[in-house]
Amino acid sequence: MEFRVIVHASNPVDALPQDDVAKMFRRQEKAWKEWDDGPRVEPVDQKWSAPVRVSFTQRVHGSSPREIRTYWHRQIFSAREAPPLQRDTDEEVIDFVASTPGGIGYVTADTKLPATVKELRIEE
């Protein structure tokens, strides 16, 4: 399943390397380097069972959903980080990103995007 990464419409960043996007979703990158004095990175994931999450996880993280779930269990149990918020639908992800200036999420490729969010190009 194809997907698009989205950010808040006010975000000046148009493209990021794939590795930077993965780090943002693993909470290893907490600031928008290209956005001076910008807000904190706020990733939002789709629910574990969503086909778009499987595609995103495999392509961006280069891992299976099970490996990412194990990563988050380790982070939680060692009191390091909490996983990103999860939303159930593309529309809920869009709503979160549209209302969060530092928001970053992903939706299925054919989802219509409102003017409150924009697509972020992933550089491989």
mmCIF file with all atom_site columns, C-alpha atoms in Angstrom:
data_model
loop_
_atom_site.group_PDB
_atom_site.id
_atom_site.type_symbol
_atom_site.label_atom_id
_atom_site.label_alt_id
_atom_site.label_comp_id
_atom_site.label_asym_id
_atom_site.label_entity_id
_atom_site.label_seq_id
_atom_site.pdbx_PDB_ins_code
_atom_site.Cartn_x
_atom_site.Cartn_y
_atom_site.Cartn_z
_atom_site.occupancy
_atom_site.B_iso_or_equiv
_atom_site.pdbx_formal_charge
_atom_site.auth_seq_id
_atom_site.auth_comp_id
_atom_site.auth_asym_id
_atom_site.auth_atom_id
_atom_site.pdbx_PDB_model_num
ATOM 1   C CA . MET A 1 1   ? 0.000  0.000  0.000  1.00 0.00 ? 1   MET A CA 1
ATOM 2   C CA . GLU A 1 2   ? 1.338  3.398  -0.957 1.00 0.00 ? 2   GLU A CA 1
ATOM 3   C CA . PHE A 1 3   ? 1.397  6.227  1.568  1.00 0.00 ? 3   PHE A CA 1
ATOM 4   C CA . ARG A 1 4   ? 2.222  9.926  1.887  1.00 0.00 ? 4   ARG A CA 1
ATOM 5   C CA . VAL A 1 5   ? 3.977  11.546 4.824  1.00 0.00 ? 5   VAL A CA 1
ATOM 6   C CA . ILE A 1 6   ? 2.271  14.759 5.916  1.00 0.00 ? 6   ILE A CA 1
ATOM 7   C CA . VAL A 1 7   ? 3.211  17.750 8.057  1.00 0.00 ? 7   VAL A CA 1
ATOM 8   C CA . HIS A 1 8   ? 1.478  20.922 9.238  1.00 0.00 ? 8   HIS A CA 1
ATOM 9   C CA . ALA A 1 9   ? 0.960  23.413 6.407  1.00 0.00 ? 9   ALA A CA 1
ATOM 10  C CA . SER A 1 10  ? 3.144  26.019 8.156  1.00 0.00 ? 10  SER A CA 1
ATOM 11  C CA . ASN A 1 11  ? 6.145  23.674 8.260  1.00 0.00 ? 11  ASN A CA 1
ATOM 12  C CA . PRO A 1 12  ? 8.832  25.113 5.941  1.00 0.00 ? 12  PRO A CA 1
ATOM 13  C CA . VAL A 1 13  ? 10.408 21.682 5.389  1.00 0.00 ? 13  VAL A CA 1
ATOM 14  C CA . ASP A 1 14  ? 9.482  20.153 2.008  1.00 0.00 ? 14  ASP A CA 1
ATOM 15  C CA . ALA A 1 15  ? 11.651 17.020 2.034  1.00 0.00 ? 15  ALA A CA 1
ATOM 16  C CA . LEU A 1 16  ? 13.679 14.907 4.462  1.00 0.00 ? 16  LEU A CA 1
ATOM 17  C CA . PRO A 1 17  ? 15.942 11.889 4.149  1.00 0.00 ? 17  PRO A CA 1
ATOM 18  C CA . GLN A 1 18  ? 14.196 8.623  4.934  1.00 0.00 ? 18  GLN A CA 1
ATOM 19  C CA . ASP A 1 19  ? 16.482 8.049  7.922  1.00 0.00 ? 19  ASP A CA 1
ATOM 20  C CA . ASP A 1 20  ? 15.477 11.382 9.490  1.00 0.00 ? 20  ASP A CA 1
ATOM 21  C CA . VAL A 1 21  ? 11.797 10.483 9.157  1.00 0.00 ? 21  VAL A CA 1
ATOM 22  C CA . ALA A 1 22  ? 12.448 7.113  10.808 1.00 0.00 ? 22  ALA A CA 1
ATOM 23  C CA . LYS A 1 23  ? 14.304 8.836  13.660 1.00 0.00 ? 23  LYS A CA 1
ATOM 24  C CA . MET A 1 24  ? 11.378 11.199 14.193 1.00 0.00 ? 24  MET A CA 1
ATOM 25  C CA . PHE A 1 25  ? 8.962  8.292  14.527 1.00 0.00 ? 25  PHE A CA 1
ATOM 26  C CA . ARG A 1 26  ? 11.350 6.516  16.927 1.00 0.00 ? 26  ARG A CA 1
ATOM 27  C CA . ARG A 1 27  ? 11.634 9.789  18.883 1.00 0.00 ? 27  ARG A CA 1
ATOM 28  C CA . GLN A 1 28  ? 15.373 9.923  18.275 1.00 0.00 ? 28  GLN A CA 1
ATOM 29  C CA . GLU A 1 29  ? 15.015 13.229 16.424 1.00 0.00 ? 29  GLU A CA 1
ATOM 30  C CA . LYS A 1 30  ? 12.978 15.738 18.414 1.00 0.00 ? 30  LYS A CA 1
ATOM 31  C CA . ALA A 1 31  ? 13.585 18.996 16.565 1.00 0.00 ? 31  ALA A CA 1
ATOM 32  C CA . TRP A 1 32  ? 13.034 20.169 13.017 1.00 0.00 ? 32  TRP A CA 1
ATOM 33  C CA . LYS A 1 33  ? 16.665 20.932 12.118 1.00 0.00 ? 33  LYS A CA 1
ATOM 34  C CA . GLU A 1 34  ? 15.616 22.923 9.061  1.00 0.00 ? 34  GLU A CA 1
ATOM 35  C CA . TRP A 1 35  ? 13.060 24.986 11.023 1.00 0.00 ? 35  TRP A CA 1
ATOM 36  C CA . ASP A 1 36  ? 14.852 27.532 13.209 1.00 0.00 ? 36  ASP A CA 1
ATOM 37  C CA . ASP A 1 37  ? 13.032 27.904 16.538 1.00 0.00 ? 37  ASP A CA 1
ATOM 38  C CA . GLY A 1 38  ? 10.323 25.595 15.230 1.00 0.00 ? 38  GLY A CA 1
ATOM 39  C CA . PRO A 1 39  ? 8.093  23.470 17.424 1.00 0.00 ? 39  PRO A CA 1
ATOM 40  C CA . ARG A 1 40  ? 9.023  20.046 18.731 1.00 0.00 ? 40  ARG A CA 1
ATOM 41  C CA . VAL A 1 41  ? 8.517  17.099 16.364 1.00 0.00 ? 41  VAL A CA 1
ATOM 42  C CA . GLU A 1 42  ? 5.195  15.410 17.211 1.00 0.00 ? 42  GLU A CA 1
ATOM 43  C CA . PRO A 1 43  ? 4.799  12.132 15.293 1.00 0.00 ? 43  PRO A CA 1
ATOM 44  C CA . VAL A 1 44  ? 1.486  10.318 15.030 1.00 0.00 ? 44  VAL A CA 1
ATOM 45  C CA . ASP A 1 45  ? 1.172  6.697  13.932 1.00 0.00 ? 45  ASP A CA 1
ATOM 46  C CA . GLN A 1 46  ? -1.724 4.753  12.488 1.00 0.00 ? 46  GLN A CA 1
ATOM 47  C CA . LYS A 1 47  ? -3.094 1.818  14.502 1.00 0.00 ? 47  LYS A CA 1
ATOM 48  C CA . TRP A 1 48  ? -1.005 -1.367 14.466 1.00 0.00 ? 48  TRP A CA 1
ATOM 49  C CA . SER A 1 49  ? -3.459 -3.275 12.271 1.00 0.00 ? 49  SER A CA 1
ATOM 50  C CA . ALA A 1 50  ? -3.660 -0.632 9.536  1.00 0.00 ? 50  ALA A CA 1
ATOM 51  C CA . PRO A 1 51  ? -2.187 -1.772 6.189  1.00 0.00 ? 51  PRO A CA 1
ATOM 52  C CA . VAL A 1 52  ? -0.739 1.725  5.701  1.00 0.00 ? 52  VAL A CA 1
ATOM 53  C CA . ARG A 1 53  ? 1.229  1.332  8.946  1.00 0.00 ? 53  ARG A CA 1
ATOM 54  C CA . VAL A 1 54  ? 2.708  -1.956 7.745  1.00 0.00 ? 54  VAL A CA 1
ATOM 55  C CA . SER A 1 55  ? 3.838  -0.287 4.496  1.00 0.00 ? 55  SER A CA 1
ATOM 56  C CA . PHE A 1 56  ? 5.222  2.763  6.296  1.00 0.00 ? 56  PHE A CA 1
ATOM 57  C CA . THR A 1 57  ? 7.081  0.632  8.843  1.00 0.00 ? 57  THR A CA 1
ATOM 58  C CA . GLN A 1 58  ? 8.644  -1.594 6.211  1.00 0.00 ? 58  GLN A CA 1
ATOM 59  C CA . ARG A 1 59  ? 9.679  1.237  3.894  1.00 0.00 ? 59  ARG A CA 1
ATOM 60  C CA . VAL A 1 60  ? 10.716 3.965  6.333  1.00 0.00 ? 60  VAL A CA 1
ATOM 61  C CA . HIS A 1 61  ? 12.055 1.912  9.240  1.00 0.00 ? 61  HIS A CA 1
ATOM 62  C CA . GLY A 1 62  ? 13.191 -1.052 7.166  1.00 0.00 ? 62  GLY A CA 1
ATOM 63  C CA . SER A 1 63  ? 11.608 -3.243 9.839  1.00 0.00 ? 63  SER A CA 1
ATOM 64  C CA . SER A 1 64  ? 8.513  -5.288 10.448 1.00 0.00 ? 64  SER A CA 1
ATOM 65  C CA . PRO A 1 65  ? 5.744  -3.967 12.695 1.00 0.00 ? 65  PRO A CA 1
ATOM 66  C CA . ARG A 1 66  ? 6.701  -6.675 15.191 1.00 0.00 ? 66  ARG A CA 1
ATOM 67  C CA . GLU A 1 67  ? 10.285 -5.365 15.364 1.00 0.00 ? 67  GLU A CA 1
ATOM 68  C CA . ILE A 1 68  ? 9.047  -1.808 15.935 1.00 0.00 ? 68  ILE A CA 1
ATOM 69  C CA . ARG A 1 69  ? 6.632  -3.003 18.624 1.00 0.00 ? 69  ARG A CA 1
ATOM 70  C CA . THR A 1 70  ? 9.546  -4.770 20.356 1.00 0.00 ? 70  THR A CA 1
ATOM 71  C CA . TYR A 1 71  ? 11.586 -1.560 20.086 1.00 0.00 ? 71  TYR A CA 1
ATOM 72  C CA . TRP A 1 72  ? 8.814  0.382  21.836 1.00 0.00 ? 72  TRP A CA 1
ATOM 73  C CA . HIS A 1 73  ? 8.392  -2.226 24.560 1.00 0.00 ? 73  HIS A CA 1
ATOM 74  C CA . ARG A 1 74  ? 12.100 -1.878 25.344 1.00 0.00 ? 74  ARG A CA 1
ATOM 75  C CA . GLN A 1 75  ? 11.879 1.916  25.353 1.00 0.00 ? 75  GLN A CA 1
ATOM 76  C CA . ILE A 1 76  ? 8.884  1.881  27.691 1.00 0.00 ? 76  ILE A CA 1
ATOM 77  C CA . PHE A 1 77  ? 10.284 -0.696 30.117 1.00 0.00 ? 77  PHE A CA 1
ATOM 78  C CA . SER A 1 78  ? 13.601 1.132  30.349 1.00 0.00 ? 78  SER A CA 1
ATOM 79  C CA . ALA A 1 79  ? 11.723 4.427  30.951 1.00 0.00 ? 79  ALA A CA 1
ATOM 80  C CA . ARG A 1 80  ? 13.326 6.110  27.940 1.00 0.00 ? 80  ARG A CA 1
ATOM 81  C CA . GLU A 1 81  ? 10.528 7.130  25.602 1.00 0.00 ? 81  GLU A CA 1
ATOM 82  C CA . ALA A 1 82  ? 6.850  6.621  24.916 1.00 0.00 ? 82  ALA A CA 1
ATOM 83  C CA . PRO A 1 83  ? 5.714  5.701  21.410 1.00 0.00 ? 83  PRO A CA 1
ATOM 84  C CA . PRO A 1 84  ? 3.971  8.250  19.208 1.00 0.00 ? 84  PRO A CA 1
ATOM 85  C CA . LEU A 1 85  ? 0.252  8.725  19.607 1.00 0.00 ? 85  LEU A CA 1
ATOM 86  C CA . GLN A 1 86  ? -1.879 6.456  17.444 1.00 0.00 ? 86  GLN A CA 1
ATOM 87  C CA . ARG A 1 87  ? -4.946 7.345  15.445 1.00 0.00 ? 87  ARG A CA 1
ATOM 88  C CA . ASP A 1 88  ? -7.440 4.975  13.840 1.00 0.00 ? 88  ASP A CA 1
ATOM 89  C CA . THR A 1 89  ? -7.992 6.594  10.449 1.00 0.00 ? 89  THR A CA 1
ATOM 90  C CA . ASP A 1 90  ? -6.332 8.800  7.841  1.00 0.00 ? 90  ASP A CA 1
ATOM 91  C CA . GLU A 1 91  ? -8.795 11.562 8.749  1.00 0.00 ? 91  GLU A CA 1
ATOM 92  C CA . GLU A 1 92  ? -7.793 11.414 12.422 1.00 0.00 ? 92  GLU A CA 1
ATOM 93  C CA . VAL A 1 93  ? -4.106 11.608 11.462 1.00 0.00 ? 93  VAL A CA 1
ATOM 94  C CA . ILE A 1 94  ? -4.848 14.628 9.264  1.00 0.00 ? 94  ILE A CA 1
ATOM 95  C CA . ASP A 1 95  ? -6.788 16.302 12.104 1.00 0.00 ? 95  ASP A CA 1
ATOM 96  C CA . PHE A 1 96  ? -3.881 15.750 14.521 1.00 0.00 ? 96  PHE A CA 1
ATOM 97  C CA . VAL A 1 97  ? -1.238 17.069 12.116 1.00 0.00 ? 97  VAL A CA 1
ATOM 98  C CA . ALA A 1 98  ? -3.426 20.033 11.102 1.00 0.00 ? 98  ALA A CA 1
ATOM 99  C CA . SER A 1 99  ? -3.814 21.064 14.753 1.00 0.00 ? 99  SER A CA 1
ATOM 100 C CA . THR A 1 100 ? -0.165 20.435 15.740 1.00 0.00 ? 100 THR A CA 1
ATOM 101 C CA . PRO A 1 101 ? 2.473  22.733 14.190 1.00 0.00 ? 101 PRO A CA 1
ATOM 102 C CA . GLY A 1 102 ? 5.262  20.165 14.741 1.00 0.00 ? 102 GLY A CA 1
ATOM 103 C CA . GLY A 1 103 ? 3.059  17.260 13.677 1.00 0.00 ? 103 GLY A CA 1
ATOM 104 C CA . ILE A 1 104 ? 4.153  14.573 11.247 1.00 0.00 ? 104 ILE A CA 1
ATOM 105 C CA . GLY A 1 105 ? 2.091  11.571 10.173 1.00 0.00 ? 105 GLY A CA 1
ATOM 106 C CA . TYR A 1 106 ? 1.275  9.398  7.199  1.00 0.00 ? 106 TYR A CA 1
ATOM 107 C CA . VAL A 1 107 ? -1.869 8.552  5.273  1.00 0.00 ? 107 VAL A CA 1
ATOM 108 C CA . THR A 1 108 ? -2.791 6.320  2.360  1.00 0.00 ? 108 THR A CA 1
ATOM 109 C CA . ALA A 1 109 ? -1.594 7.786  -0.935 1.00 0.00 ? 109 ALA A CA 1
ATOM 110 C CA . ASP A 1 110 ? -5.047 8.464  -2.372 1.00 0.00 ? 110 ASP A CA 1
ATOM 111 C CA . THR A 1 111 ? -6.263 10.452 0.642  1.00 0.00 ? 111 THR A CA 1
ATOM 112 C CA . LYS A 1 112 ? -7.316 13.995 -0.258 1.00 0.00 ? 112 LYS A CA 1
ATOM 113 C CA . LEU A 1 113 ? -5.268 16.489 1.741  1.00 0.00 ? 113 LEU A CA 1
ATOM 114 C CA . PRO A 1 114 ? -6.833 19.702 3.050  1.00 0.00 ? 114 PRO A CA 1
ATOM 115 C CA . ALA A 1 115 ? -4.964 23.021 2.912  1.00 0.00 ? 115 ALA A CA 1
ATOM 116 C CA . THR A 1 116 ? -4.087 22.653 6.620  1.00 0.00 ? 116 THR A CA 1
ATOM 117 C CA . VAL A 1 117 ? -1.472 19.951 5.894  1.00 0.00 ? 117 VAL A CA 1
ATOM 118 C CA . LYS A 1 118 ? 1.053  19.299 3.146  1.00 0.00 ? 118 LYS A CA 1
ATOM 119 C CA . GLU A 1 119 ? 2.960  16.319 1.828  1.00 0.00 ? 119 GLU A CA 1
ATOM 120 C CA . LEU A 1 120 ? 6.566  15.850 2.933  1.00 0.00 ? 120 LEU A CA 1
ATOM 121 C CA . ARG A 1 121 ? 8.759  14.279 0.275  1.00 0.00 ? 121 ARG A CA 1
ATOM 122 C CA . ILE A 1 122 ? 10.947 11.402 1.487  1.00 0.00 ? 122 ILE A CA 1
ATOM 123 C CA . GLU A 1 123 ? 14.444 11.337 0.028  1.00 0.00 ? 123 GLU A CA 1
ATOM 124 C CA . GLU A 1 124 ? 15.942 7.879  -0.159 1.00 0.00 ? 124 GLU A CA 1
#
